[in-house]
Amino acid sequence: MNEWLALLPVALFLGMACLLPALPRAWAAWLTPATIVFSGLWALMRLEVGQTLDYSLMDYSLTLVAVDALGLLMLGLFHLAALAGSLFIAPSKDRLQHSALLAYFAGGIGTVLAGDWISFFIFFEIIALSGVGLVLAARNTQATAAGVRYLLFQIAAGVTILTAILIEGGRSGDWAMRPVGLDTPAGFLFLLGFGIKAGFPLLHLWLVDAYPKASLAGLAVLVAVTTKVGLFGLMTVFPGEPWLVPIGVLMALWPTGYVLAERNLRRVLAYSMMVQLGLMVVAIGVGTPLALDGVAWHIVMDVSFKMVFFMAMAVILTHLGTTDAHRLGGLAKTMPWVASAVVIAAMANIALPLTGGFMSKKMILAAIEGSSYPHALYWLMASLSVMGILYAWVRLTWRVFFQAPLEPTPTPTKLALPISQRLAFLIPISVVLLVGWLPELSQGFRPFGSDVTVFTTKTVVAQLILLGSAGLAYALLAHFGFGLPKEGVRRLWDANLVYRWLFRTLPSHLVIAGQRIQGALSSPFKTGFGWLAHPRWPLKHLGQSWPIGAMALWVAALFFVLLLLGIL
Amino acid sequence: MMGLWPYAVTGVTAVVVILLATRWVRAFAQVTPIDQEAGDHGSERQDSGDSA
């Protein structure tokens, strides 16, 4: 039974998620982080690369756990993110948020430890369902509607992945997770399913719709698992798949206008996730060990600095009741803790040297530079840091915390951030700074075994020149009135146009078409079988309408008779 | 240092291109949101009893 202990982190998270609703509300605040710390310490001491847990289910021999280096890195990240998230929502007594958070990370840990597709899929669905819980826990009508739309996309991704798994497993008889080419139907379905999860362009609509409307816990942690498991899936199935390169480029550039013009800053953050995800999809397409190591570390960094931004927005929303760009400004005076954390996160976002963002992004860029792809791809991806200057630094940091608001800010009073929330900010910030200050961390632990040093004088100077020249150019342009307009746009066309068609126009057309088909089918039926209800017909009650309960009773009776016949 | 000037050119070019692209995107007409409730641009308060 000892080998089953490999599943202890998942069991602890899931067990506590189920138990919390039955316990007193006040206990959630310390039980959730305590569970995560215990699980993390246990995993740190006991889990090691190469450990497996095999089991048999009916005729299948499955590997519930197969620990590898990438899985361990993600496991560590998920524990840290879960801890930060749980500390962040510790002041809240909402047990749904605590439970959903634990279940969400249980799913995440399960997927990165899974050794076969069926186990992977089970945890994959736990992520989807608990993610919906994190959105719905906001308990308002908008979040509920967005949560349902989120669920539809997640179910679509789940069904697509399941179909791919069944096709691939059925064809080869091998259920182990492994690369699959795009030349098979299963490969195409894997791409589609993981594309939904990772937020490929046009499949990303759930992301920019649901994340900004999520509960506090959702705002804090949704960035950590769903999209990252999508990337994990792509890394497993399509390392080095050339099609991922153009998809990733499109993905990284798609949100340019939105991150720089959108008025709701939570939505800006949701869109900004696509930029980093796109960069990582490109790197998976490049597929060299250095590129994949870069993706692995960039996942850690992206989760860390994005969590800080999202938690900052959650604090602002709770404190001021808005994340409207027009109404926020000068918050560094009232929220110095949050401001300091956001400044460091913004530095990591633009890959400033001595932050972890620099290390991971340089790994990816070095891999792209050394690949056979045109050099323009390298420069294009390198200039994403410049986009970071504009949205992460100018919009989310400078204007929100240091400049005067465009419209009056609602009651900006000094905020005493609870200690648990200060710790919540401290965790991702420490990760970002430690990885930046100690290059040997990311140098020494490379899941895919690359050994290229990226922290060199040249890379540091080059990045400083890139950022410095871009910053200077922007300062000059802004001085002469050509900077980013302060007025935001409420909503741009992409999510709305497609969403309106998908959730309003299409269903209404389907209903109308269904009614027409029903009418066309039922009229000859009614005419043909009209004699059944004729008053002189002795069994005329057969042609009358019956209550649905009576129908159900008769169907149940019929099934019972069939069952009896089957037994006899 | 030789070989570093392309980074300066890229930085400046990227700023100009991104700013132009933003202006172009802003020119798109706004479409009425699917959830038309007032205040969807970020003014809703989380109703979950939190005390952040």
Coordinates of C-alpha atoms in Angstrom, one line a residue:
Chain A
M1 CA 0.0 0.0 0.0
N2 CA 3.0 2.2 0.4
E3 CA 3.1 3.2 -3.2
W4 CA -0.4 4.7 -2.9
L5 CA 1.2 7.4 -0.8
A6 CA 2.4 9.0 -4.0
L7 CA -1.2 10.2 -4.4
L8 CA -1.3 11.8 -0.9
P9 CA -1.1 15.4 -2.1
V10 CA -4.2 15.0 -4.3
A11 CA -6.0 13.0 -1.7
L12 CA -5.3 15.6 1.0
F13 CA -6.5 18.5 -1.2
L14 CA -9.6 16.6 -2.4
G15 CA -10.4 15.2 1.1
M16 CA -10.2 18.6 2.7
A17 CA -12.2 20.2 -0.2
C18 CA -15.0 17.7 0.6
L19 CA -14.7 18.1 4.4
L20 CA -14.7 21.9 4.6
P21 CA -18.4 22.5 3.9
A22 CA -19.2 20.3 6.9
L23 CA -16.9 22.2 9.3
P24 CA -17.3 25.5 11.0
R25 CA -16.8 28.5 8.7
A26 CA -13.9 30.0 10.8
W27 CA -11.9 26.8 10.4
A28 CA -11.4 27.2 6.7
A29 CA -9.1 30.2 7.2
W30 CA -6.4 28.0 8.8
L31 CA -7.3 24.5 7.6
T32 CA -6.9 25.3 3.9
P33 CA -3.3 26.7 4.2
A34 CA -2.4 24.0 6.8
T35 CA -3.4 21.3 4.4
I36 CA -1.4 22.8 1.6
V37 CA 1.7 23.3 3.8
F38 CA 1.5 19.7 5.0
S39 CA 1.0 18.3 1.5
G40 CA 3.9 20.5 0.2
L41 CA 6.3 19.4 2.9
W42 CA 5.4 15.8 2.4
A43 CA 5.8 16.0 -1.4
L44 CA 9.2 17.7 -0.9
M45 CA 10.5 15.0 1.3
R46 CA 8.9 11.9 -0.3
L47 CA 8.2 12.4 -4.0
E48 CA 11.1 11.8 -6.4
V49 CA 11.7 11.5 -10.1
G50 CA 10.9 8.0 -11.3
Q51 CA 8.3 7.1 -8.7
T52 CA 5.2 5.4 -10.1
L53 CA 1.9 4.1 -9.0
D54 CA 0.3 1.5 -11.3
Y55 CA -3.1 0.1 -10.9
S56 CA -5.6 -2.1 -12.8
L57 CA -9.0 -0.9 -13.8
M58 CA -11.1 -3.6 -15.5
D59 CA -8.9 -4.7 -18.4
Y60 CA -6.6 -1.7 -18.3
S61 CA -3.2 -1.3 -16.7
L62 CA -2.9 2.3 -15.8
T63 CA -0.3 4.5 -14.2
L64 CA -2.0 6.9 -11.8
V65 CA 1.3 8.6 -10.8
A66 CA 4.5 8.8 -12.8
V67 CA 6.8 11.5 -11.3
D68 CA 9.1 13.3 -13.6
A69 CA 11.1 16.5 -13.3
L70 CA 8.6 18.7 -15.1
G71 CA 5.8 17.2 -12.9
L72 CA 7.8 18.0 -9.7
L73 CA 8.4 21.6 -10.8
M74 CA 4.7 22.1 -11.5
L75 CA 3.8 20.4 -8.3
G76 CA 6.0 22.9 -6.4
L77 CA 4.4 25.7 -8.3
F78 CA 0.9 24.6 -7.6
H79 CA 1.6 24.2 -3.9
L80 CA 3.1 27.7 -3.7
A81 CA 0.2 29.2 -5.7
A82 CA -2.4 27.3 -3.7
L83 CA -0.8 28.6 -0.5
A84 CA -0.7 32.2 -1.7
G85 CA -4.3 31.9 -2.9
S86 CA -5.5 30.3 0.4
L87 CA -3.8 33.0 2.5
F88 CA -5.3 35.6 0.3
I89 CA -8.8 34.4 0.9
A90 CA -8.2 33.6 4.6
P91 CA -10.2 36.6 5.7
S92 CA -13.1 35.2 3.8
K93 CA -15.4 32.8 5.6
D94 CA -16.9 31.6 2.3
R95 CA -16.3 27.8 2.4
L96 CA -17.2 27.4 -1.3
Q97 CA -14.2 29.4 -2.3
H98 CA -11.8 27.5 0.0
S99 CA -13.2 24.1 -1.1
A100 CA -13.1 25.0 -4.8
L101 CA -9.6 26.3 -4.4
L102 CA -8.4 23.0 -2.9
A103 CA -10.2 20.9 -5.5
Y104 CA -8.8 23.1 -8.3
F105 CA -5.2 22.5 -7.2
A106 CA -5.9 18.8 -6.5
G107 CA -6.9 18.5 -10.2
G108 CA -3.8 20.5 -11.2
I109 CA -1.5 18.3 -9.2
G110 CA -3.2 15.1 -10.4
T111 CA -2.7 16.1 -14.1
V112 CA 1.0 16.9 -13.8
L113 CA 1.6 13.6 -11.9
A114 CA -0.5 11.4 -14.1
G115 CA 1.2 8.8 -16.2
D116 CA -1.6 7.8 -18.5
W117 CA -4.3 9.5 -20.4
I118 CA -7.2 8.2 -18.4
S119 CA -5.9 9.3 -15.1
F120 CA -5.0 12.6 -16.7
F121 CA -8.5 13.1 -17.9
I122 CA -10.1 12.4 -14.5
F123 CA -8.0 15.2 -12.9
F124 CA -8.5 17.4 -16.0
E125 CA -12.2 17.3 -15.4
I126 CA -11.8 18.1 -11.7
I127 CA -9.9 21.3 -12.7
A128 CA -12.8 22.2 -15.0
L129 CA -15.6 21.7 -12.4
S130 CA -13.8 23.3 -9.5
G131 CA -12.8 26.2 -11.8
V132 CA -16.5 26.8 -12.4
G133 CA -17.0 26.8 -8.7
L134 CA -14.3 29.5 -8.3
V135 CA -16.2 31.7 -10.8
L136 CA -19.7 31.0 -9.4
A137 CA -18.5 31.7 -5.9
A138 CA -18.6 35.4 -6.8
R139 CA -22.4 34.9 -6.3
N140 CA -23.7 37.6 -8.7
T141 CA -25.7 37.3 -11.9
Q142 CA -22.9 38.2 -14.2
A143 CA -20.5 35.7 -12.6
T144 CA -23.2 33.0 -12.8
A145 CA -23.8 33.6 -16.5
A146 CA -20.0 33.8 -17.1
G147 CA -19.6 30.6 -15.1
V148 CA -22.1 28.7 -17.2
R149 CA -20.4 29.9 -20.4
Y150 CA -17.0 28.9 -18.8
L151 CA -18.4 25.5 -18.1
L152 CA -19.6 25.0 -21.7
F153 CA -16.1 25.7 -23.0
Q154 CA -14.5 23.4 -20.4
I155 CA -16.9 20.6 -21.2
A156 CA -16.1 21.1 -24.9
A157 CA -12.4 20.9 -24.2
G158 CA -13.0 17.8 -22.0
V159 CA -15.1 16.0 -24.5
T160 CA -12.6 16.8 -27.3
I161 CA -9.7 15.5 -25.2
L162 CA -11.6 12.4 -24.2
T163 CA -12.4 11.6 -27.8
A164 CA -8.8 12.1 -28.7
I165 CA -7.7 9.8 -25.9
L166 CA -10.2 7.1 -26.8
I167 CA -9.2 7.2 -30.5
E168 CA -5.4 7.2 -29.8
G169 CA -5.6 4.6 -27.0
G170 CA -8.0 2.4 -28.9
R171 CA -5.8 2.6 -32.0
S172 CA -2.5 1.8 -30.3
G173 CA -3.6 0.0 -27.2
D174 CA -1.2 2.2 -25.3
W175 CA -2.7 4.7 -22.8
A176 CA 0.6 6.2 -21.7
M177 CA 0.9 10.0 -22.2
R178 CA 3.3 10.6 -25.2
P179 CA 3.7 12.8 -28.2
V180 CA 1.1 12.4 -31.0
G181 CA 1.5 13.7 -34.5
L182 CA -0.9 16.2 -36.0
D183 CA -1.4 13.9 -38.9
T184 CA -3.9 11.7 -37.1
P185 CA -7.5 12.6 -36.1
A186 CA -6.6 12.2 -32.4
G187 CA -3.7 14.7 -32.8
F188 CA -6.1 17.2 -34.3
L189 CA -8.5 16.8 -31.4
F190 CA -5.7 17.0 -28.8
L191 CA -4.7 20.3 -30.4
L192 CA -8.3 21.6 -30.3
G193 CA -8.9 20.5 -26.7
F194 CA -5.6 21.8 -25.3
G195 CA -6.1 24.9 -27.5
I196 CA -9.3 25.7 -25.7
K197 CA -7.5 25.3 -22.3
A198 CA -4.5 27.2 -23.3
G199 CA -6.5 30.0 -24.9
F200 CA -5.7 29.8 -28.6
P201 CA -7.1 32.8 -30.5
L202 CA -10.9 32.5 -30.9
L203 CA -10.9 29.6 -28.4
H204 CA -9.8 32.1 -25.7
L205 CA -13.2 33.7 -25.2
W206 CA -14.0 31.9 -22.0
L207 CA -10.8 33.2 -20.5
V208 CA -11.4 36.9 -21.0
D209 CA -15.1 36.4 -20.1
A210 CA -14.9 34.4 -16.9
Y211 CA -11.6 35.4 -15.2
P212 CA -12.5 39.1 -14.7
K213 CA -15.9 38.1 -13.2
A214 CA -14.6 35.4 -10.9
S215 CA -14.8 35.4 -7.1
L216 CA -11.8 36.6 -5.0
A217 CA -10.3 33.1 -4.8
G218 CA -10.9 32.8 -8.6
L219 CA -9.2 36.1 -9.3
A220 CA -6.2 34.9 -7.2
V221 CA -5.7 31.4 -8.5
L222 CA -7.5 30.8 -11.8
V223 CA -4.4 32.1 -13.5
A224 CA -2.4 29.2 -12.1
V225 CA -3.8 26.0 -13.3
T226 CA -6.3 25.8 -16.2
T227 CA -4.2 27.5 -18.9
K228 CA -1.0 26.0 -17.6
V229 CA -2.4 22.5 -17.8
G230 CA -3.3 23.3 -21.4
L231 CA 0.4 24.2 -22.0
F232 CA 1.4 21.1 -20.1
G233 CA -0.8 19.0 -22.4
L234 CA 0.7 20.8 -25.5
M235 CA 4.3 20.1 -24.2
T236 CA 3.4 16.4 -23.7
V237 CA 1.6 15.9 -27.1
F238 CA 3.2 18.4 -29.5
P239 CA 6.8 19.2 -28.6
G240 CA 8.4 20.7 -31.7
E241 CA 5.1 20.9 -33.7
P242 CA 5.7 23.6 -36.3
W243 CA 2.0 24.6 -36.4
L244 CA 2.3 25.9 -32.9
V245 CA 4.7 28.6 -33.9
P246 CA 2.2 30.7 -36.0
I247 CA -0.6 29.9 -33.6
G248 CA 1.6 31.2 -30.7
V249 CA 2.6 34.3 -32.6
L250 CA -1.0 35.2 -33.4
M251 CA -1.9 34.5 -29.8
A252 CA 0.8 36.8 -28.4
L253 CA -0.1 39.6 -30.7
W254 CA -3.9 39.2 -30.6
P255 CA -4.5 41.0 -27.4
T256 CA -2.3 44.0 -28.2
G257 CA -5.1 46.5 -28.6
Y258 CA -7.1 45.0 -25.8
V259 CA -4.4 45.2 -23.1
L260 CA -3.7 48.8 -24.1
A261 CA -7.2 50.1 -24.6
E262 CA -9.6 48.1 -22.5
R263 CA -11.1 50.0 -19.6
N264 CA -11.7 47.2 -17.0
L265 CA -8.3 46.4 -15.6
R266 CA -9.3 42.9 -14.7
R267 CA -10.1 42.2 -18.3
V268 CA -6.8 43.8 -19.3
L269 CA -5.1 41.2 -17.1
A270 CA -7.1 38.4 -18.6
Y271 CA -6.0 39.5 -22.1
S272 CA -2.4 40.0 -21.0
M273 CA -2.3 36.3 -20.0
M274 CA -2.6 35.5 -23.7
V275 CA 0.6 37.4 -24.5
Q276 CA 2.7 35.2 -22.2
L277 CA 0.8 32.1 -23.2
G278 CA 1.4 32.9 -26.9
L279 CA 5.2 33.2 -26.2
M280 CA 5.1 29.8 -24.5
V281 CA 3.1 28.1 -27.3
V282 CA 5.8 29.4 -29.8
A283 CA 8.5 27.9 -27.6
I284 CA 6.6 24.5 -27.5
G285 CA 6.5 24.7 -31.3
V286 CA 10.3 25.2 -31.4
G287 CA 10.5 22.2 -29.2
T288 CA 14.2 22.0 -28.3
P289 CA 15.1 21.0 -24.7
L290 CA 16.1 24.7 -24.0
A291 CA 12.8 25.9 -25.4
L292 CA 10.8 23.4 -23.3
D293 CA 12.9 24.2 -20.2
G294 CA 12.1 27.9 -20.9
V295 CA 8.4 27.1 -21.0
A296 CA 8.6 25.2 -17.8
W297 CA 10.3 28.0 -15.9
H298 CA 8.2 30.7 -17.6
I299 CA 5.0 28.9 -16.4
V300 CA 6.4 29.3 -12.9
M301 CA 7.2 33.0 -13.5
D302 CA 4.0 33.8 -15.3
V303 CA 1.9 32.3 -12.6
S304 CA 3.9 34.2 -9.9
F305 CA 3.8 37.7 -11.4
K306 CA 0.3 37.4 -12.8
M307 CA -1.0 36.2 -9.4
V308 CA 0.3 39.4 -7.9
F309 CA -1.5 41.5 -10.5
F310 CA -4.7 39.6 -10.1
M311 CA -4.6 39.7 -6.3
A312 CA -3.9 43.4 -6.4
M313 CA -7.0 43.9 -8.6
A314 CA -9.0 41.8 -6.1
V315 CA -7.8 44.0 -3.2
I316 CA -8.7 47.1 -5.2
L317 CA -12.1 45.7 -6.1
T318 CA -12.9 44.7 -2.6
H319 CA -11.6 48.0 -1.1
L320 CA -12.9 50.5 -3.7
G321 CA -15.6 48.5 -5.5
T322 CA -14.1 49.0 -9.0
T323 CA -11.3 48.1 -11.3
D324 CA -12.3 50.8 -13.8
A325 CA -9.1 52.4 -15.2
H326 CA -10.7 55.8 -15.2
R327 CA -11.4 55.8 -11.5
L328 CA -8.1 54.4 -10.2
G329 CA -5.0 56.4 -9.5
G330 CA -2.6 57.4 -6.8
L331 CA -3.2 54.2 -4.8
A332 CA 0.4 53.8 -3.7
K333 CA -0.4 56.2 -0.8
T334 CA -3.3 54.1 0.4
M335 CA -2.0 50.6 -0.5
P336 CA 1.8 50.7 -0.2
W337 CA 2.0 46.9 0.2
V338 CA 0.1 46.2 -2.9
A339 CA 1.9 48.9 -4.8
S340 CA 5.4 47.5 -3.9
A341 CA 4.3 44.0 -4.9
V342 CA 2.9 45.2 -8.2
V343 CA 6.1 47.1 -9.0
I344 CA 8.1 43.9 -8.6
A345 CA 5.6 41.9 -10.6
A346 CA 5.7 44.5 -13.4
M347 CA 9.5 44.3 -13.5
A348 CA 9.3 40.5 -13.9
N349 CA 6.6 40.9 -16.5
I350 CA 8.9 43.0 -18.7
A351 CA 11.8 40.6 -18.1
L352 CA 14.0 43.1 -16.2
P353 CA 17.3 41.5 -15.2
L354 CA 17.5 40.2 -11.6
T355 CA 13.9 39.0 -11.8
G356 CA 12.8 35.5 -12.6
G357 CA 11.0 36.8 -15.7
F358 CA 14.3 37.6 -17.2
M359 CA 15.7 34.1 -16.7
S360 CA 12.7 32.3 -18.1
K361 CA 12.1 34.6 -21.1
K362 CA 15.7 34.6 -22.0
M363 CA 15.7 30.8 -22.1
I364 CA 12.8 30.9 -24.5
L365 CA 14.4 33.6 -26.6
A366 CA 17.7 31.9 -26.7
A367 CA 16.0 28.7 -28.0
I368 CA 14.1 30.7 -30.7
E369 CA 17.4 32.4 -31.7
G370 CA 19.2 29.1 -32.0
S371 CA 16.4 27.5 -34.0
S372 CA 15.9 27.2 -37.7
Y373 CA 13.0 29.7 -37.7
P374 CA 13.5 33.1 -39.3
H375 CA 15.3 35.7 -37.2
A376 CA 12.3 37.9 -37.4
L377 CA 10.5 35.6 -35.0
Y378 CA 13.2 36.2 -32.4
W379 CA 12.8 40.0 -32.6
L380 CA 9.1 39.8 -32.6
M381 CA 9.1 37.7 -29.4
A382 CA 11.8 39.9 -27.9
S383 CA 9.6 43.0 -28.4
L384 CA 6.8 41.4 -26.3
S385 CA 8.7 42.9 -23.3
V386 CA 8.0 46.3 -24.9
M387 CA 4.3 45.5 -24.9
G388 CA 4.8 44.6 -21.2
I389 CA 6.2 48.1 -20.6
L390 CA 3.0 49.6 -21.9
Y391 CA 0.4 47.5 -20.2
A392 CA 2.1 46.2 -17.1
W393 CA 4.2 49.2 -16.3
V394 CA 2.3 52.2 -17.7
R395 CA -1.3 51.1 -17.3
L396 CA -1.4 48.7 -14.4
T397 CA 1.4 50.2 -12.3
W398 CA 2.2 53.8 -13.1
R399 CA -1.4 55.0 -13.7
V400 CA -3.1 52.9 -11.0
F401 CA -0.6 53.5 -8.2
F402 CA 1.3 56.7 -9.0
Q403 CA -0.8 59.0 -11.2
A404 CA -4.0 61.0 -10.4
P405 CA -7.2 59.2 -11.6
L406 CA -9.1 60.5 -14.6
E407 CA -12.3 60.5 -12.6
P408 CA -12.7 60.8 -8.8
T409 CA -11.6 57.7 -7.0
P410 CA -14.3 56.3 -4.6
T411 CA -13.3 57.0 -1.0
P412 CA -9.6 56.2 -1.1
T413 CA -8.8 55.5 2.6
K414 CA -5.6 54.0 4.0
L415 CA -5.9 50.2 3.7
A416 CA -4.6 48.0 6.5
L417 CA -3.9 44.8 4.6
P418 CA -4.4 41.7 6.7
I419 CA -1.2 39.8 7.5
S420 CA -2.4 36.7 5.7
Q421 CA -2.8 38.8 2.5
R422 CA 0.6 40.4 2.9
L423 CA 2.0 36.8 3.1
A424 CA 0.0 35.9 0.0
F425 CA 1.7 38.7 -1.9
L426 CA 5.1 37.8 -0.5
I427 CA 5.1 34.2 -1.7
P428 CA 5.0 34.9 -5.5
I429 CA 7.2 37.9 -5.1
S430 CA 9.8 35.8 -3.3
V431 CA 9.7 33.2 -6.1
V432 CA 10.2 35.9 -8.8
L433 CA 13.1 37.5 -6.9
L434 CA 14.8 34.3 -5.8
V435 CA 14.8 32.9 -9.4
G436 CA 16.2 36.2 -10.6
W437 CA 18.9 36.6 -8.0
L438 CA 20.0 33.0 -8.0
P439 CA 20.5 32.0 -11.6
E440 CA 21.8 28.6 -10.5
L441 CA 18.2 27.7 -9.5
S442 CA 16.9 27.8 -13.0
Q443 CA 20.3 26.8 -14.4
G444 CA 20.5 23.7 -12.1
F445 CA 17.0 22.4 -12.4
R446 CA 16.1 21.9 -16.0
P447 CA 13.4 19.3 -16.6
F448 CA 14.4 18.7 -20.2
G449 CA 18.1 18.7 -19.6
S450 CA 19.3 21.8 -21.5
D451 CA 22.5 23.4 -20.2
V452 CA 22.7 26.8 -22.0
T453 CA 23.6 29.7 -19.7
V454 CA 21.3 32.6 -20.3
F455 CA 22.4 35.0 -17.5
T456 CA 25.4 36.6 -19.2
T457 CA 26.7 40.1 -19.5
K458 CA 25.5 40.3 -23.1
T459 CA 22.0 39.1 -22.4
V460 CA 21.7 41.5 -19.5
V461 CA 23.0 44.5 -21.4
A462 CA 20.9 43.7 -24.5
Q463 CA 17.7 43.4 -22.4
L464 CA 18.5 46.7 -20.6
I465 CA 19.1 48.4 -24.0
L466 CA 15.9 47.0 -25.4
L467 CA 13.9 48.1 -22.4
G468 CA 15.7 51.4 -22.0
S469 CA 15.3 52.5 -25.6
A470 CA 11.6 51.5 -25.6
G471 CA 11.0 53.3 -22.3
L472 CA 12.8 56.4 -23.5
A473 CA 10.9 56.4 -26.8
Y474 CA 7.6 56.0 -24.9
A475 CA 8.5 58.8 -22.5
L476 CA 9.3 61.2 -25.4
L477 CA 6.2 60.2 -27.3
A478 CA 4.0 60.6 -24.2
H479 CA 5.6 64.0 -23.5
F480 CA 4.5 65.2 -27.0
G481 CA 1.0 63.8 -26.6
F482 CA 1.4 60.5 -28.5
G483 CA 1.4 58.2 -25.5
L484 CA -1.4 55.7 -24.6
P485 CA -4.7 57.6 -24.3
K486 CA -5.9 57.6 -20.7
E487 CA -9.5 57.1 -21.8
G488 CA -10.2 53.4 -21.9
V489 CA -12.6 51.6 -24.1
R490 CA -15.3 49.6 -22.4
R491 CA -15.4 46.6 -24.6
L492 CA -13.8 45.8 -27.9
W493 CA -15.4 43.6 -30.5
D494 CA -13.8 40.2 -30.2
A495 CA -15.4 38.6 -27.2
N496 CA -18.7 40.4 -27.8
L497 CA -19.2 39.7 -31.5
V498 CA -18.4 36.0 -31.3
Y499 CA -20.1 35.6 -27.9
R500 CA -23.3 37.3 -29.0
W501 CA -23.4 34.9 -32.0
L502 CA -22.6 31.8 -30.0
F503 CA -24.8 32.4 -27.0
R504 CA -27.6 34.6 -28.3
T505 CA -28.0 34.4 -32.1
L506 CA -27.2 30.7 -32.6
P507 CA -29.5 29.4 -29.8
S508 CA -32.4 31.6 -31.0
H509 CA -32.0 30.3 -34.5
L510 CA -31.8 26.8 -33.3
V511 CA -35.0 27.2 -31.2
I512 CA -36.8 28.7 -34.2
A513 CA -35.5 25.9 -36.5
G514 CA -36.5 23.3 -33.9
Q515 CA -40.0 24.6 -33.7
R516 CA -40.4 24.6 -37.4
I517 CA -39.1 21.0 -37.7
Q518 CA -41.4 20.0 -34.9
G519 CA -44.4 21.7 -36.5
A520 CA -43.6 20.1 -39.9
L521 CA -43.3 16.6 -38.3
S522 CA -46.2 16.8 -36.0
S523 CA -48.9 18.1 -38.4
P524 CA -49.1 14.9 -40.6
F525 CA -48.7 12.9 -37.4
K526 CA -51.7 14.6 -35.8
T527 CA -53.8 14.2 -39.0
G528 CA -52.8 10.6 -39.4
F529 CA -53.4 9.6 -35.9
G530 CA -56.3 11.9 -35.2
W531 CA -58.7 8.9 -35.2
L532 CA -57.0 7.8 -31.9
A533 CA -58.7 10.6 -30.1
H534 CA -62.1 10.2 -31.9
P535 CA -65.0 10.3 -29.3
R536 CA -66.5 7.0 -30.6
W537 CA -63.2 5.1 -30.5
P538 CA -63.2 2.9 -27.3
L539 CA -59.5 3.6 -26.5
K540 CA -59.8 7.3 -27.1
H541 CA -57.8 8.1 -24.0
L542 CA -54.7 6.9 -25.8
G543 CA -54.9 9.9 -28.1
Q544 CA -55.2 12.4 -25.3
S545 CA -52.4 14.3 -23.6
W546 CA -51.1 12.7 -20.4
P547 CA -49.3 14.2 -17.5
I548 CA -45.6 13.7 -17.8
G549 CA -45.5 12.0 -14.4
A550 CA -47.9 9.3 -15.6
M551 CA -45.7 8.8 -18.7
A552 CA -42.7 8.4 -16.5
L553 CA -44.5 5.9 -14.4
W554 CA -45.5 3.8 -17.4
V555 CA -42.0 3.9 -18.8
A556 CA -40.6 2.8 -15.4
A557 CA -43.2 0.0 -15.3
L558 CA -42.2 -1.1 -18.8
F559 CA -38.5 -1.1 -17.8
F560 CA -39.4 -3.2 -14.8
V561 CA -41.2 -5.7 -16.9
L562 CA -38.3 -5.9 -19.3
L563 CA -35.9 -6.4 -16.4
L564 CA -38.0 -9.2 -15.0
L565 CA -38.1 -10.9 -18.4
G566 CA -34.4 -10.4 -18.7
I567 CA -33.8 -12.1 -15.3
L568 CA -36.2 -14.9 -16.0
Chain B
M1 CA 29.3 46.9 -27.7
M2 CA 28.9 45.6 -31.2
G3 CA 25.8 43.6 -32.0
L4 CA 23.6 45.3 -29.5
W5 CA 22.2 48.2 -31.6
P6 CA 19.4 46.0 -33.1
Y7 CA 18.0 45.8 -29.5
A8 CA 17.7 49.6 -29.4
V9 CA 16.1 49.7 -32.8
T10 CA 13.7 47.0 -31.9
G11 CA 12.7 48.8 -28.7
V12 CA 11.9 52.0 -30.4
T13 CA 10.2 50.4 -33.4
A14 CA 8.1 48.2 -31.1
V15 CA 6.8 51.2 -29.1
V16 CA 5.8 53.1 -32.2
V17 CA 4.2 50.1 -33.9
I18 CA 2.3 49.0 -30.8
L19 CA 1.0 52.6 -30.2
L20 CA -0.2 52.8 -33.8
A21 CA -1.8 49.4 -33.5
T22 CA -3.6 50.5 -30.4
R23 CA -5.0 53.5 -32.0
W24 CA -6.2 51.4 -34.9
V25 CA -7.9 48.9 -32.7
R26 CA -9.6 51.7 -30.7
A27 CA -11.1 52.9 -33.9
F28 CA -13.3 49.7 -34.0
A29 CA -16.9 50.4 -33.1
Q30 CA -17.8 49.1 -29.7
V31 CA -20.3 46.3 -29.6
T32 CA -23.0 46.2 -26.9
P33 CA -21.8 43.7 -24.3
I34 CA -23.6 40.4 -24.0
D35 CA -24.3 41.2 -20.3
Q36 CA -25.8 44.6 -20.6
E37 CA -26.1 45.3 -16.9
A38 CA -24.8 48.7 -16.0
G39 CA -21.4 48.8 -14.4
D40 CA -19.9 45.8 -16.2
H41 CA -16.8 47.8 -16.9
G42 CA -15.5 47.0 -13.5
S43 CA -17.7 48.6 -10.9
E44 CA -19.4 45.6 -9.6
R45 CA -18.5 44.8 -6.0
Q46 CA -17.8 41.2 -5.0
D47 CA -20.7 40.0 -3.0
S48 CA -19.0 37.2 -1.1
G49 CA -18.7 38.6 2.4
D50 CA -14.9 39.2 2.1
S51 CA -13.2 41.7 4.2
A52 CA -10.0 42.4 2.3

